[in-house]
Amino acid sequence: MSNALKTLMITFLAFIGTRSYGQKTNRDSTHVDTAGIRMLRGVTISTIGYKEVIPSQKLTGENLKSLNSFSVADAIRYFAGVQVKDYGGIGGLKTVDMRSMGTNHMGVFYDGIQLGNAQNGQIDLGKFSMDNIESIAVYNGQKSDIFQPAKDYGSSGSIYLRSRKPAFDSTKTTNFKGVFKTGSFDLINPSVLWEQKISENVHYSLSTEYIKSSGRYPFRYKRVYHNSGATAWDTTAIRQNGDIEAWRLESGLYGNINRGAWNVKGYFYDSERGIPGAIVNNVWKRSQRQWDRNFFIQGGLQKNIVKGYDVQVNAKYANDYMRYLNPDTTLMYLDNNFHQQEWYASIANKYSVSKKIDINLSTDFQYNTLNSNLDGFVFPKRFTSLVALATAAELGPVKMQGSLLGTFVNEQITRGNTSTTDTSVAAPAKNEVTPAFFISYKPFAKEDFNLRAFYKNIFRMPTFNDLYYTDIGNISLQPEYTHQYNLGFAYRKSRAGSVLSEFQLQSDFYYNQVTNKIVAVPKGSGMYRWMMMNIGDVEIRGVDVVADLAFTFPREILLNIRTAYTYQTARDYTTRKNPELQKITYGGQIPYIPWHSGSVISTVQYKSWRLNYSFIYVGERYQNSANIPENYEQPWYTNDLSASKNFAFKRYRFRIAAELNNVLGQDYEVVVNYPMPKRNYKIILSVEL
């Protein structure tokens, strides 16, 4: 193979490894390669993408590995403006909320295609291991690259998870990586990655992982009255029923074709876990269990058809099963299972009017079903069509992007588990058209300083549970809308040869409004019967600040520091019928949203040694919109340390690492009555061939 062809292949592989699929232009490839080199230096604000208007926050490469993170949810905590609800332990549910708009407004994309959950709209990021993740990017509004499926336009915020793709040098046809982790909570966590070069244009990968943990950890359960400072109770115990046993298998096939690329990916996850539950009424042990089985197969193709015209095709089938068991007859015996299926297809067409202006038309179709053995449950089916028209322009110092998304939803139900006397009616059809507009301006030609702003109006559909859950669902629910306004700036300065070799700063001021918010309200006079209603109204004001510093010292010593800070007021302006409840909740900070939060990530690298320190702080908050002393939650923080050493022996490359999490043994709860682990450790050994 000629040197020119080798260079082209390496550039192309680097490019498609950074984005969903590479755009075949020299300008793009050069830009991505340069940005990728910068990102190896520190945790950077991504500047990847031609005509990108709003950059993402991104963790990638060695910086992602250095975090003391067991799952994707742990790593996402370090992004500004993001809140993670963690229900405790390795196997506990972990969901993400961006800028207080609610978990259901977050779109989570895995290798370019959205992860779905039509049942309750929540994606448990605790199921996704860090072992096979190459990068995590967080976008407010939407990703700036308009060449994407229509679903990518349909969320208030997006998380893009990119798994590792095979890459080979000219002398290798096989890559192998084995990792073994052990540590606190009786953790056993081996994983294996195998990559094979089938031909110059076709690569294959197989990744598998096993996790087993007792989830047992000591904790201190203490409550202090906020006003008087007196101790209500103070005791210590061992967390019970937090065990997990899980297995993950991923396989991918990646190919290059003339002026394009394609991939096919399969994913399987199977787990059994205990649900430790909340500690209330002096009950320290719960007996609930949950089984999950998730499978999907997806594929994509991107090709330049003729000069200026590109096509992207994506397809996916997902099959998810969940069983929940509550054997405690003193509460209510439950043994329910839920079975979801999803079919999805998309085609995007991008046409370059000129070197400065692109137009994209995307059309998606999605079909969801849900079955359950729950008494009185109907079997819903949802047909969703989406059409997105978007344009992007680069006019000198100004970059703009605008889009219109049309969403058309029709639903059907079958009688399911209802009796012959029950009436079953599907929710009415919903047709919505929502706009978004983004703009950035570079006022100084010689300085990497950009001002940016955006407005986006989008909504989230009621979930199947919202509409059809037995005796709670309400088929009259309307979509829950968000209006987002953002104004910010980004500044980058590189200083070759200086101790402070790179400096980056970005800040955003934002105002979000959530209307028609879906909340549960008492049904009739009984407090034990509830119904979902569109009565919520929330206003969010905040500021995010992110700074990255890269220092270069003599003797090959590198220091990277990343800090993130968020100030946020998220007030509940929901009108309630009960005047006393209205009085104490109206204008209150919504549950679990702190006014102040932040994080620090620092890394010192000396030759093959690497030392990492990370810090997370979450300020005071309330567990309820009634901001009264009984609902007050104290601030919490954690300090984590890790050290690693890389060395080689013959053809093998080894890495040994040790992590110490919650170094100071802080007692804290992310969610009330769900105590988190105190000081714990992990040891990691990996070998690559």
mmCIF file of C-alpha atoms in Angstrom, residues 265-407:
data_model
loop_
_atom_site.group_PDB
_atom_site.id
_atom_site.type_symbol
_atom_site.label_atom_id
_atom_site.label_comp_id
_atom_site.label_asym_id
_atom_site.label_seq_id
_atom_site.Cartn_x
_atom_site.Cartn_y
_atom_site.Cartn_z
ATOM 1 C CA LYS A 265 -23.394 -3.148 16.247
ATOM 2 C CA GLY A 266 -25.016 -5.661 18.585
ATOM 3 C CA TYR A 267 -25.474 -5.132 22.327
ATOM 4 C CA PHE A 268 -26.689 -7.491 25.073
ATOM 5 C CA TYR A 269 -26.994 -6.845 28.816
ATOM 6 C CA ASP A 270 -28.352 -9.229 31.440
ATOM 7 C CA SER A 271 -28.512 -8.545 35.164
ATOM 8 C CA GLU A 272 -30.068 -9.485 38.466
ATOM 9 C CA ARG A 273 -29.848 -7.018 41.302
ATOM 10 C CA GLY A 274 -31.217 -6.259 44.696
ATOM 11 C CA ILE A 275 -33.041 -3.002 45.289
ATOM 12 C CA PRO A 276 -31.754 -1.729 48.641
ATOM 13 C CA GLY A 277 -34.659 0.681 48.977
ATOM 14 C CA ALA A 278 -35.116 3.725 51.164
ATOM 15 C CA ILE A 279 -34.418 3.614 54.891
ATOM 16 C CA VAL A 280 -37.690 4.711 56.468
ATOM 17 C CA ASN A 281 -39.727 3.709 59.518
ATOM 18 C CA ASN A 282 -36.632 2.040 60.994
ATOM 19 C CA VAL A 283 -36.569 -0.581 58.215
ATOM 20 C CA TRP A 284 -32.940 -1.295 57.266
ATOM 21 C CA LYS A 285 -33.338 -4.147 54.829
ATOM 22 C CA ARG A 286 -35.540 -4.502 51.760
ATOM 23 C CA SER A 287 -36.162 -7.659 49.764
ATOM 24 C CA GLN A 288 -37.155 -6.330 46.337
ATOM 25 C CA ARG A 289 -35.349 -7.785 43.312
ATOM 26 C CA GLN A 290 -35.075 -6.705 39.680
ATOM 27 C CA TRP A 291 -34.049 -8.570 36.550
ATOM 28 C CA ASP A 292 -33.123 -6.737 33.332
ATOM 29 C CA ARG A 293 -32.421 -8.087 29.876
ATOM 30 C CA ASN A 294 -31.608 -5.521 27.184
ATOM 31 C CA PHE A 295 -30.756 -6.285 23.585
ATOM 32 C CA PHE A 296 -30.387 -4.126 20.521
ATOM 33 C CA ILE A 297 -28.871 -4.349 17.084
ATOM 34 C CA GLN A 298 -28.235 -1.206 15.083
ATOM 35 C CA GLY A 299 -26.424 -0.118 11.979
ATOM 36 C CA GLY A 300 -25.561 2.939 9.973
ATOM 37 C CA LEU A 301 -24.269 3.954 6.574
ATOM 38 C CA GLN A 302 -22.957 7.304 5.446
ATOM 39 C CA LYS A 303 -21.950 7.987 1.857
ATOM 40 C CA ASN A 304 -21.180 10.893 -0.397
ATOM 41 C CA ILE A 305 -23.382 10.272 -3.440
ATOM 42 C CA VAL A 306 -22.174 13.110 -5.641
ATOM 43 C CA LYS A 307 -20.239 16.261 -4.944
ATOM 44 C CA GLY A 308 -22.118 18.247 -2.314
ATOM 45 C CA TYR A 309 -24.703 15.557 -1.547
ATOM 46 C CA ASP A 310 -24.362 13.088 1.351
ATOM 47 C CA VAL A 311 -26.751 10.459 2.681
ATOM 48 C CA GLN A 312 -26.871 8.910 6.159
ATOM 49 C CA VAL A 313 -29.042 5.857 6.903
ATOM 50 C CA ASN A 314 -29.587 4.386 10.385
ATOM 51 C CA ALA A 315 -31.700 1.498 11.667
ATOM 52 C CA LYS A 316 -32.245 -0.214 15.001
ATOM 53 C CA TYR A 317 -34.216 -2.956 16.722
ATOM 54 C CA ALA A 318 -34.364 -3.095 20.539
ATOM 55 C CA ASN A 319 -35.908 -5.676 22.849
ATOM 56 C CA ASP A 320 -36.026 -4.934 26.605
ATOM 57 C CA TYR A 321 -37.381 -7.094 29.417
ATOM 58 C CA MET A 322 -37.688 -6.156 33.089
ATOM 59 C CA ARG A 323 -39.072 -8.137 36.013
ATOM 60 C CA TYR A 324 -39.731 -6.563 39.408
ATOM 61 C CA LEU A 325 -40.414 -8.698 42.489
ATOM 62 C CA ASN A 326 -41.547 -7.491 45.897
ATOM 63 C CA PRO A 327 -42.021 -10.613 48.067
ATOM 64 C CA ASP A 328 -42.783 -8.577 51.201
ATOM 65 C CA THR A 329 -46.424 -9.359 51.969
ATOM 66 C CA THR A 330 -46.462 -6.789 54.817
ATOM 67 C CA LEU A 331 -46.426 -4.145 52.057
ATOM 68 C CA MET A 332 -47.888 -5.519 48.842
ATOM 69 C CA TYR A 333 -46.784 -8.649 47.025
ATOM 70 C CA LEU A 334 -45.821 -7.767 43.464
ATOM 71 C CA ASP A 335 -44.342 -9.829 40.665
ATOM 72 C CA ASN A 336 -44.629 -7.721 37.512
ATOM 73 C CA ASN A 337 -42.817 -7.957 34.211
ATOM 74 C CA PHE A 338 -42.618 -5.493 31.350
ATOM 75 C CA HIS A 339 -41.564 -6.250 27.779
ATOM 76 C CA GLN A 340 -40.717 -3.437 25.345
ATOM 77 C CA GLN A 341 -39.841 -3.560 21.676
ATOM 78 C CA GLU A 342 -38.688 -0.758 19.401
ATOM 79 C CA TRP A 343 -38.186 -0.554 15.638
ATOM 80 C CA TYR A 344 -36.430 2.533 14.278
ATOM 81 C CA ALA A 345 -35.252 3.737 10.868
ATOM 82 C CA SER A 346 -33.856 7.059 9.664
ATOM 83 C CA ILE A 347 -32.522 8.699 6.532
ATOM 84 C CA ALA A 348 -30.742 12.056 6.454
ATOM 85 C CA ASN A 349 -29.915 13.994 3.286
ATOM 86 C CA LYS A 350 -27.341 16.797 3.386
ATOM 87 C CA TYR A 351 -26.782 19.102 0.468
ATOM 88 C CA SER A 352 -24.012 21.699 0.374
ATOM 89 C CA VAL A 353 -25.368 24.749 -1.374
ATOM 90 C CA SER A 354 -21.857 26.211 -1.189
ATOM 91 C CA LYS A 355 -18.766 25.832 0.949
ATOM 92 C CA LYS A 356 -20.469 28.052 3.497
ATOM 93 C CA ILE A 357 -24.072 26.803 3.528
ATOM 94 C CA ASP A 358 -25.474 23.302 4.139
ATOM 95 C CA ILE A 359 -29.067 22.063 4.176
ATOM 96 C CA ASN A 360 -30.238 18.804 5.739
ATOM 97 C CA LEU A 361 -33.568 16.964 5.533
ATOM 98 C CA SER A 362 -34.036 14.002 7.893
ATOM 99 C CA THR A 363 -36.953 11.605 8.163
ATOM 100 C CA ASP A 364 -37.346 9.081 10.992
ATOM 101 C CA PHE A 365 -39.904 6.426 11.824
ATOM 102 C CA GLN A 366 -40.207 4.658 15.172
ATOM 103 C CA TYR A 367 -42.588 1.970 16.430
ATOM 104 C CA ASN A 368 -42.828 1.078 20.153
ATOM 105 C CA THR A 369 -44.806 -1.601 21.978
ATOM 106 C CA LEU A 370 -45.179 -2.477 25.666
ATOM 107 C CA ASN A 371 -46.662 -5.610 27.228
ATOM 108 C CA SER A 372 -47.017 -6.438 30.919
ATOM 109 C CA ASN A 373 -48.671 -8.899 33.288
ATOM 110 C CA LEU A 374 -49.819 -5.988 35.478
ATOM 111 C CA ASP A 375 -53.501 -6.284 36.372
ATOM 112 C CA GLY A 376 -55.683 -3.989 34.309
ATOM 113 C CA PHE A 377 -52.827 -3.089 31.944
ATOM 114 C CA VAL A 378 -53.528 -2.352 28.294
ATOM 115 C CA PHE A 379 -50.949 -3.094 25.605
ATOM 116 C CA PRO A 380 -50.047 0.230 23.946
ATOM 117 C CA LYS A 381 -48.437 0.722 20.554
ATOM 118 C CA ARG A 382 -46.913 4.021 19.439
ATOM 119 C CA PHE A 383 -46.174 5.095 15.862
ATOM 120 C CA THR A 384 -43.861 8.115 15.678
ATOM 121 C CA SER A 385 -42.847 9.959 12.521
ATOM 122 C CA LEU A 386 -40.328 12.785 12.634
ATOM 123 C CA VAL A 387 -39.257 15.188 9.896
ATOM 124 C CA ALA A 388 -36.443 17.695 10.467
ATOM 125 C CA LEU A 389 -35.347 20.474 8.136
ATOM 126 C CA ALA A 390 -32.125 22.212 9.148
ATOM 127 C CA THR A 391 -29.591 24.584 7.687
ATOM 128 C CA ALA A 392 -26.138 25.708 8.768
ATOM 129 C CA ALA A 393 -24.184 28.681 7.480
ATOM 130 C CA GLU A 394 -20.705 30.056 8.071
ATOM 131 C CA LEU A 395 -20.616 33.711 6.994
ATOM 132 C CA GLY A 396 -17.228 35.080 7.940
ATOM 133 C CA PRO A 397 -17.133 35.503 11.722
ATOM 134 C CA VAL A 398 -20.779 34.423 12.091
ATOM 135 C CA LYS A 399 -21.986 30.822 12.268
ATOM 136 C CA MET A 400 -25.694 30.033 12.311
ATOM 137 C CA GLN A 401 -27.868 26.971 12.523
ATOM 138 C CA GLY A 402 -31.639 26.750 12.367
ATOM 139 C CA SER A 403 -34.000 23.785 12.395
ATOM 140 C CA LEU A 404 -37.676 22.864 12.349
ATOM 141 C CA LEU A 405 -38.779 19.510 13.733
ATOM 142 C CA GLY A 406 -42.172 18.010 12.967
ATOM 143 C CA THR A 407 -43.296 15.212 15.292
#
